[in-house]
Coordinates of C-alpha atoms and ligand atoms in Angstrom, one line a residue:
X1 CA 0.1 -0.1 -0.2
X2 CA 1.2 3.4 -1.1
X3 CA 0.6 6.8 0.6
X4 CA 1.3 10.5 -1.0
X5 CA 3.5 13.1 1.4
X6 CA 2.7 16.8 0.5
X7 CA 4.6 19.5 2.0
X8 CA 2.7 22.7 2.1
X9 CA 2.0 25.4 1.2
X10 CA 3.0 25.1 -2.6
X11 CA 2.9 27.8 -5.1
X12 CA 2.7 26.2 -8.7
X13 CA 4.5 28.0 -11.7
X14 CA 5.0 26.4 -15.0
X15 CA 3.3 24.1 -17.6
X16 CA 2.1 20.6 -17.9
X17 CA 0.2 18.5 -20.5
X18 CA -3.2 16.8 -19.7
X19 CA -3.9 13.4 -20.5
X20 CA -6.2 11.9 -22.1
X21 CA -9.6 11.3 -20.6
X22 CA -10.4 8.3 -18.3
X23 CA -14.5 8.6 -18.7
X24 CA -13.8 8.7 -22.6
X25 CA -11.2 6.1 -22.8
X26 CA -13.3 3.6 -20.9
X27 CA -16.4 3.5 -23.2
X28 CA -14.3 3.7 -26.5
X29 CA -12.4 0.8 -25.3
X30 CA -15.6 -1.1 -24.8
X31 CA -17.0 0.1 -28.3
X32 CA -14.4 -1.7 -29.8
X33 CA -16.1 -5.0 -29.1
X34 CA -18.9 -4.1 -31.7
X35 CA -16.6 -4.8 -34.5
X36 CA -14.2 -8.0 -35.2
X37 CA -10.7 -6.9 -35.7
X38 CA -7.8 -4.6 -34.8
X39 CA -8.4 -1.4 -33.3
X40 CA -5.9 1.4 -32.6
X41 CA -6.9 4.0 -29.5
X42 CA -4.2 6.8 -29.0
X43 CA -3.8 9.5 -26.4
X44 CA -4.8 6.7 -23.7
X45 CA -4.2 7.6 -20.1
X46 CA -2.0 5.1 -18.2
X47 CA -4.5 4.5 -15.3
X48 CA -5.6 1.7 -12.8
X49 CA -9.4 1.9 -14.5
X50 CA -8.0 1.6 -17.9
X51 CA -6.0 -1.4 -17.1
X52 CA -9.0 -2.8 -15.7
X53 CA -11.2 -2.6 -18.6
X54 CA -8.5 -3.8 -21.0
X55 CA -8.0 -6.9 -18.7
X56 CA -11.7 -7.6 -18.6
X57 CA -11.6 -7.6 -22.6
X58 CA -8.6 -9.7 -22.6
X59 CA -10.2 -12.2 -20.3
X60 CA -13.1 -12.2 -22.9
X61 CA -10.6 -13.2 -25.6
X62 CA -9.3 -10.0 -27.0
X63 CA -5.6 -9.6 -28.0
X64 CA -4.6 -6.5 -26.2
X65 CA -1.3 -4.7 -26.7
X66 CA -0.5 -1.6 -24.3
X67 CA 2.1 0.8 -26.0
X68 CA 0.8 3.7 -23.9
X69 CA -0.5 6.1 -24.9
X70 CA -1.4 3.8 -27.8
X71 CA -3.7 0.5 -26.9
X72 CA -4.0 -1.9 -29.7
X73 CA -7.3 -4.1 -29.4
X74 CA -7.8 -7.0 -31.6
X75 CA -11.2 -8.3 -31.0
X76 CA -11.2 -11.0 -33.5
X77 CA -11.1 -14.0 -30.8
X78 CA -13.5 -12.4 -28.5
X79 CA -15.7 -15.3 -27.6
X80 CA -16.6 -15.2 -23.8
X81 CA -19.1 -12.4 -23.5
X82 CA -18.8 -12.5 -19.5
X83 CA -17.6 -9.8 -17.0
X84 CA -16.7 -11.2 -13.6
X85 CA -17.4 -9.9 -10.4
X86 CA -13.7 -9.4 -9.4
X87 CA -12.9 -6.9 -12.1
X88 CA -16.7 -5.4 -11.9
X89 CA -16.5 -4.9 -8.2
X90 CA -13.3 -2.8 -8.7
X91 CA -14.6 -0.5 -11.3
X92 CA -18.5 0.3 -11.9
X93 CA -17.6 1.3 -15.5
X94 CA -17.1 -2.2 -16.6
X95 CA -20.8 -2.4 -16.8
X96 CA -20.4 -0.4 -20.3
X97 CA -19.3 -3.9 -22.0
X98 CA -23.1 -4.9 -21.6
X99 CA -24.4 -3.0 -24.6
X100 CA -21.9 -3.8 -27.1
X101 CA -21.8 -7.7 -25.9
X102 CA -25.7 -7.9 -26.5
X103 CA -25.1 -6.0 -29.6
X104 CA -22.5 -8.3 -31.3
X105 CA -23.2 -11.7 -29.6
X106 CA -27.1 -11.5 -28.7
X107 CA -26.1 -12.4 -25.1
X108 CA -24.0 -11.1 -22.0
X109 CA -23.3 -11.8 -18.5
X110 CA -22.0 -9.1 -16.4
X111 CA -21.6 -8.9 -12.6
X112 CA -24.1 -6.4 -11.1
X113 CA -21.7 -3.7 -9.6
X114 CA -23.3 -3.4 -6.2
X115 CA -22.9 -0.1 -4.6
X116 CA -19.8 2.2 -4.4
X117 CA -18.4 4.9 -1.8
X118 CA -20.5 7.6 -3.4
X119 CA -23.7 6.1 -3.6
X120 CA -26.0 3.1 -4.6
X121 CA -25.4 4.0 -8.4
X122 CA -28.2 1.5 -9.8
X123 CA -28.2 0.3 -13.3
X124 CA -32.0 0.0 -13.8
X125 CA -32.0 2.5 -16.4
X126 CA -29.6 0.6 -18.5
X127 CA -31.4 -2.4 -18.0
X128 CA -35.1 -1.1 -18.7
X129 CA -33.9 0.6 -22.1
X130 CA -32.4 -3.0 -23.2
X131 CA -35.8 -4.5 -22.5
X132 CA -37.4 -2.0 -24.6
X133 CA -34.9 -2.9 -27.3
X134 CA -36.2 -6.5 -27.0
X135 CA -33.8 -7.9 -24.8
X136 CA -34.4 -10.6 -21.9
X137 CA -33.2 -9.8 -18.6
X138 CA -32.5 -12.0 -15.7
X139 CA -30.8 -11.1 -12.4
X140 CA -29.2 -14.6 -11.1
X141 CA -26.4 -15.2 -8.5
X142 CA -25.2 -11.3 -8.5
X143 CA -25.1 -11.4 -12.3
X144 CA -27.3 -9.8 -15.1
X145 CA -27.9 -12.1 -17.9
X146 CA -29.1 -10.3 -21.0
X147 CA -30.4 -12.1 -24.2
X148 CA -31.8 -11.2 -27.5
X149 CA -31.3 -12.4 -31.0
X150 CA -31.0 -9.1 -32.4
X151 CA -32.1 -5.9 -30.6
X152 CA -34.7 -3.4 -32.2
X153 CA -34.8 0.1 -32.1
X154 CA -36.9 2.1 -29.8
X155 CA -37.6 5.2 -28.2
X156 CA -35.8 5.4 -24.7
X157 CA -36.7 8.5 -22.6
X158 CA -34.3 8.4 -19.8
X159 CA -36.1 9.9 -16.6
X160 CA -32.9 11.2 -15.5
X161 CA -29.5 12.0 -17.2
X162 CA -27.5 8.9 -17.1
X163 CA -23.9 9.1 -18.8
X164 CA -23.5 5.3 -18.6
X165 CA -27.0 4.6 -19.8
X166 CA -26.4 6.7 -22.6
X167 CA -23.1 5.4 -23.6
X168 CA -24.4 1.8 -23.0
X169 CA -27.8 2.3 -25.3
X170 CA -26.0 3.9 -27.9
X171 CA -23.5 1.3 -28.4
X172 CA -26.2 -1.4 -28.2
X173 CA -28.3 0.5 -30.7
X174 CA -25.5 0.6 -33.4
X175 CA -26.0 -2.9 -34.4
X176 CA -30.0 -3.0 -33.6
X177 CA -32.8 -3.6 -36.3
X178 CA -34.2 -0.2 -37.0
X179 CA -33.8 3.2 -35.6
X180 CA -33.4 4.2 -31.6
X181 CA -33.8 7.6 -30.2
X182 CA -32.5 8.5 -27.0
X183 CA -34.2 11.3 -25.4
X184 CA -33.1 13.1 -22.1
X185 CA -29.5 11.8 -23.3
X186 CA -26.3 12.9 -21.5
X187 CA -24.5 15.9 -23.2
X188 CA -21.0 15.1 -22.0
X189 CA -18.1 15.4 -24.6
X190 CA -17.3 12.1 -23.6
X191 CA -20.7 11.0 -25.3
X192 CA -19.7 13.0 -28.3
X193 CA -16.1 11.3 -28.4
X194 CA -17.8 7.9 -28.4
X195 CA -20.1 8.7 -31.3
X196 CA -17.2 9.9 -33.3
X197 CA -15.4 6.4 -32.8
X198 CA -18.8 4.8 -33.5
X199 CA -19.4 6.7 -36.7
X200 CA -15.7 6.0 -37.7
X201 CA -16.6 2.3 -37.4
X202 CA -19.6 2.4 -39.6
X203 CA -22.4 3.4 -37.2
X204 CA -25.1 6.1 -37.8
X205 CA -25.3 8.0 -34.6
X206 CA -26.6 11.7 -34.8
X207 CA -27.0 14.3 -32.3
X208 CA -24.6 13.3 -29.9
X209 CA -23.8 16.3 -27.5
X210 CA -27.6 17.3 -27.5
X211 CA -30.4 15.6 -25.4
X212 CA -31.7 13.9 -28.4
X213 CA -29.5 11.3 -29.9
X214 CA -30.6 9.0 -32.8
X215 CA -29.1 5.8 -33.9
X216 CA -30.0 4.1 -37.1
X217 CA -28.8 0.3 -36.7
X218 CA -26.8 -1.1 -39.3
X219 CA -25.9 -4.6 -40.0
X220 CA -22.1 -4.6 -39.1
X221 CA -19.5 -2.5 -37.8
X222 CA -15.7 -2.2 -38.7
X223 CA -12.4 -1.7 -36.6
X224 CA -11.1 2.0 -36.5
X225 CA -8.3 4.2 -35.1
X226 CA -9.2 7.2 -32.5
X227 CA -7.6 9.4 -30.4
X228 CA -9.1 10.2 -26.9
X229 CA -10.1 13.7 -25.9
X230 CA -8.2 15.5 -23.1
X231 CA -9.4 14.7 -19.6
X232 CA -11.7 17.7 -18.7
X233 CA -11.4 16.6 -14.8
X234 CA -8.0 16.3 -14.7
X235 CA -7.9 19.8 -16.1
X236 CA -10.1 21.2 -13.8
X237 CA -8.2 19.6 -11.0
X238 CA -5.1 21.2 -12.0
X239 CA -6.9 24.6 -12.5
X240 CA -7.8 24.4 -9.0
X241 CA -4.1 23.2 -7.7
X242 CA -2.9 26.6 -9.7
X243 CA -5.6 29.1 -8.2
X244 CA -5.2 28.1 -4.4
X245 CA -1.1 28.5 -4.8
X246 CA -1.5 31.8 -6.4
X247 CA 0.9 31.1 -9.2
X248 CA 0.6 31.2 -13.0
X249 CA 0.3 27.8 -14.5
X250 CA -0.5 26.9 -18.1
X251 CA -2.1 23.6 -18.9
X252 CA -1.4 22.3 -22.5
X253 CA -3.2 19.7 -24.7
X254 CA -6.4 20.8 -22.8
X255 CA -9.7 21.3 -24.5
X256 CA -11.1 24.7 -23.0
X257 CA -14.7 24.1 -24.5
X258 CA -15.1 21.2 -22.2
X259 CA -14.3 23.0 -19.2
X260 CA -16.2 26.4 -19.9
X261 CA -18.5 26.3 -16.7
X262 CA -15.4 25.8 -14.4
X263 CA -13.5 28.8 -16.4
X264 CA -16.8 30.8 -15.7
X265 CA -16.9 29.9 -11.9
X266 CA -13.4 30.7 -11.6
X267 CA -13.6 34.1 -13.1
X268 CA -16.6 34.9 -11.1
X269 CA -14.2 34.2 -8.3
X270 CA -11.6 36.7 -9.3
X271 CA -9.2 34.2 -10.9
X272 CA -7.5 35.2 -14.1
X273 CA -8.1 32.3 -16.9
X274 CA -7.0 32.7 -20.2
X275 CA -7.3 30.4 -23.4
X276 CA -5.6 30.3 -26.5
X277 CA -6.2 27.2 -28.7
X278 CA -5.5 24.0 -26.6
X279 CA -4.2 26.0 -23.7
X280 CA -5.4 27.1 -20.8
X281 CA -3.6 29.5 -18.3
X282 CA -4.5 30.3 -14.8
X283 CA -3.4 33.1 -12.5
X284 CA -4.7 34.0 -9.1
X285 CA -3.2 37.1 -8.3
X286 CA -5.7 38.4 -5.5
X287 CA -7.9 37.3 -3.2
X288 CA -10.4 34.5 -4.5
X289 CA -14.0 35.3 -4.0
X290 CA -16.6 32.9 -2.3
X291 CA -17.9 30.6 -4.8
X292 CA -21.7 29.2 -5.2
X293 CA -21.9 25.9 -7.4
X294 CA -24.4 23.2 -7.9
X295 CA -23.4 20.3 -9.4
X296 CA -25.6 19.1 -12.5
X297 CA -25.4 17.3 -15.8
X298 CA -23.0 18.8 -18.4
X299 CA -22.5 21.5 -19.6
X300 CA -23.1 22.7 -16.1
X301 CA -20.8 22.2 -13.1
X302 CA -19.5 18.6 -13.0
X303 CA -19.9 16.5 -10.0
X304 CA -16.5 15.2 -10.5
X305 CA -15.1 18.8 -9.8
X306 CA -17.1 19.0 -6.4
X307 CA -14.6 17.9 -3.9
X308 CA -11.6 20.0 -5.5
X309 CA -14.0 23.0 -5.5
X310 CA -14.5 22.5 -2.1
X311 CA -10.8 23.1 -1.5
X312 CA -10.9 26.2 -3.6
X313 CA -13.6 27.4 -1.0
X314 CA -11.5 26.8 1.6
X315 CA -8.8 29.4 0.0
X316 CA -11.8 31.7 -0.8
X317 CA -12.1 34.9 1.6
X318 CA -15.7 34.4 3.1
X319 CA -18.6 31.7 3.1
X320 CA -19.1 29.5 -0.1
X321 CA -21.9 27.1 -1.2
X322 CA -21.7 23.8 -2.8
X323 CA -24.6 21.6 -3.6
X324 CA -24.2 18.2 -4.8
X325 CA -27.1 17.0 -7.0
X326 CA -25.9 13.9 -8.8
X327 CA -24.9 11.6 -6.2
X328 CA -26.4 11.0 -2.5
X329 CA -23.2 10.5 -0.6
X330 CA -20.5 12.6 -2.2
X331 CA -19.1 14.4 0.8
X332 CA -16.8 11.6 2.1
X333 CA -13.9 14.2 1.8
X334 CA -15.5 16.6 4.3
X335 CA -14.5 14.5 7.7
X336 CA -11.1 14.5 6.6
X337 CA -11.0 18.2 5.6
X338 CA -12.1 18.9 8.9
X339 CA -9.3 17.2 10.6
X340 CA -6.9 19.6 8.5
X341 CA -8.9 22.6 10.4
X342 CA -11.7 23.2 7.6
X343 CA -14.8 25.0 8.8
X344 CA -17.4 23.4 6.8
X345 CA -21.2 22.3 7.6
X346 CA -23.4 19.8 5.5
X347 CA -27.1 20.8 5.5
X348 CA -28.7 17.9 3.3
X349 CA -27.2 18.1 0.0
X350 CA -25.4 21.4 0.8
X351 CA -21.9 22.5 2.1
X352 CA -21.6 25.6 3.6
X353 CA -17.7 26.4 3.7
X354 CA -16.2 29.4 5.6
X355 CA -12.9 29.9 3.8
X356 CA -9.7 31.9 4.3
X357 CA -8.6 30.2 7.5
X358 CA -5.2 28.4 7.3
X359 CA -5.4 24.6 7.0
X360 CA -2.8 22.4 9.1
X361 CA -1.5 19.3 7.8
X362 CA -2.6 15.9 8.8
X363 CA -2.6 12.3 7.8
X364 CA -6.0 11.7 5.8
X365 CA -7.7 8.9 4.1
X366 CA -9.9 8.9 0.8
X367 CA -12.6 7.0 -0.3
X368 CA -13.0 7.7 -3.7
X369 CA -11.3 9.0 -6.8
X370 CA -12.3 12.7 -6.8
X371 CA -11.8 12.9 -2.9
X372 CA -8.5 11.6 -3.0
X373 CA -7.6 14.6 -5.2
X374 CA -9.1 17.2 -3.2
X375 CA -7.2 16.0 -0.1
X376 CA -4.0 16.3 -2.2
X377 CA -5.1 19.9 -3.0
X378 CA -5.9 20.4 0.8
X379 CA -2.2 19.2 1.4
X380 CA -0.8 21.8 -1.1
X381 CA -2.3 24.8 1.1
X382 CA -2.0 23.4 4.3
X383 CA 1.1 24.1 6.5
X384 CA 3.2 21.3 7.0
X385 CA 3.4 17.7 5.8
X386 CA 0.1 16.1 4.8
X387 CA -0.1 12.3 4.3
X388 CA -2.9 11.0 2.0
X389 CA -3.5 7.3 2.4
X390 CA -5.3 5.0 0.2
X391 CA -4.0 6.5 -3.2
X392 CA -5.0 3.4 -5.3
X393 CA -8.1 5.5 -5.9
X394 CA -6.0 8.5 -7.0
X395 CA -4.2 6.2 -9.3
X396 CA -7.4 4.9 -11.0
X397 CA -7.9 8.4 -12.3
X398 CA -4.7 10.7 -12.6
X399 CA -2.0 9.9 -14.8
X400 CA 1.6 10.8 -13.1
X401 CA -0.2 13.2 -10.5
X402 CA 2.8 13.5 -8.4
X403 CA 5.3 13.8 -11.4
X404 CA 3.0 16.8 -12.9
X405 CA 2.5 18.7 -9.5
X406 CA 6.4 18.3 -8.8
X407 CA 6.9 19.6 -12.5
X408 CA 5.0 22.8 -11.3
X409 CA 7.3 23.2 -8.1
X410 CA 5.5 21.3 -5.6
X411 CA 7.0 19.0 -3.2
X412 CA 5.3 15.7 -3.1
X413 CA 6.3 12.3 -3.2
X414 CA 5.1 8.7 -2.8
X415 CA 6.1 6.4 0.0
X416 CA 5.2 2.9 1.5
X417 CA 2.5 2.8 3.9
X418 CA 2.0 0.2 6.7
X419 CA -1.4 1.9 7.5
X420 CA -4.3 0.5 5.5
Ligands
UD1_501 C1 -20.4 8.7 -15.1 C2 -19.0 8.8 -14.9 C3 -18.5 9.5 -13.4 C4 -19.5 10.8 -13.1 C5 -21.1 10.7 -13.4 C6 -21.8 11.6 -13.3 C7 -17.8 7.4 -16.1 C8 -17.0 6.2 -16.2 N1 -18.0 7.9 -15.0 O1 -20.7 8.1 -13.9 O2 -17.3 9.8 -13.2 O3 -19.5 11.4 -11.8 O4 -21.1 10.0 -14.7 O5 -21.3 12.8 -14.2 O6 -17.9 8.1 -17.2 N2 -28.4 6.3 -11.9 C9 -29.9 5.6 -11.8 N3 -29.9 4.5 -12.6 C10 -29.1 4.2 -13.6 C11 -28.1 4.9 -13.9 C12 -27.9 5.9 -13.1 O7 -30.5 5.6 -10.6 O8 -29.4 3.1 -14.4 C13 -28.2 7.7 -11.3 C14 -27.0 7.5 -10.4 O9 -27.1 6.5 -9.3 C15 -26.5 9.2 -10.2 C16 -27.2 9.5 -11.5 O10 -28.1 8.7 -12.0 O11 -27.3 9.5 -9.2 C17 -26.0 9.9 -12.6 O12 -25.4 8.8 -13.0 P1 -24.7 8.3 -14.3 O13 -24.8 9.7 -15.0 O14 -25.3 7.2 -14.7 O15 -23.2 8.0 -14.0 P2 -22.0 7.2 -14.4 O16 -22.2 6.8 -15.9 O17 -22.3 5.8 -13.4

């Protein structure tokens, strides 16, 4: 078990490269299941979650070659449409193999993911949509078994916006008979990226990036090459790291359009953000003003940036408000921040943060990916040596975070940890 040791406070200066998006890479890799042959995905981040999904494809019979940031996946010998509990339990996104497997093989058996640290996170919407497309669904021994000779098109009106549900159904619909319309679809950039790959493979997907996506089913798809979009959550996390330190940081290979809401919120807090092509420069020269954010589906403020913005709020002069409206249990970082001297009250889904007070270093522990990132950020503004335990969460979603922060002048390192 490893921990991260952060010496604070740190003023960051310089430039780094943003990696490919984890949340785009995962569905893109699953989409390769839909066609027989050799696919090449580039700009793939070297992360725990990406390794997990590739391992799953390998178990199912794919030939996987990891030449980071390039990944080659040959799906020719895929003959075992089954995702075991051991892998799904470590990463819920493994459920994204369900749609493509049923579409290509007419059947799939995937472990139900169960709960996770940030809430129950059911997959009922994925399943009822597949049922509407003609699939028979059985839950047995902790697994969901889905069968359908060939799915048919349907109108799917999701009662709430679901990123994974939209992706699963989009992939399933590519090989269905007839046309599928997804209403109230998620509009995340990762959905658009997936649609671009699917269309390169010969699919007919229209409207991705809007709340209505239409997929005309085709008989066959073909392998393709694709480059993953930049990670907007990694981008946002480094934007916060730069702002709380008060230095000037440039993030290259980013996509400013995908973080527009984060940029707007930062500018409203008196943080200078400038963009130029694929670069974003952050400079917080004066006081940071209090923030007021509500997490909502894209293009509004992302839930995956909530924990990091809480650290920004701790640095702001005055009282900030953050409301979490996507997940029911996503304030697990708060008790840890309190141990560092933060002043935060939780009232239902809303956190009231009284900022501008110094934090003191402590040993802290995270329970999910973005919470871990917020604790590293808190370590960057706290006086003294902060130790963040259970960093395997962080390694699931941030490529080379220690190296990137050190390149910007932070003093942070990994060490062996006896504590679990
Ligand atoms: C994806 C992201 C995750 C992000 C989340 C919300 C990936 C790999 N993960 O997760 O980082 O935090 O979007 O932006 O892209 N829900 C149901 N039933 C369902 C499906 C979802 O009730 O069948 C609920 C969830 O519990 C949650 C909400 O809908 O409260 C949104 O979840 P969803 O958009 O599906 O999140 P994921 O795709 O799991």
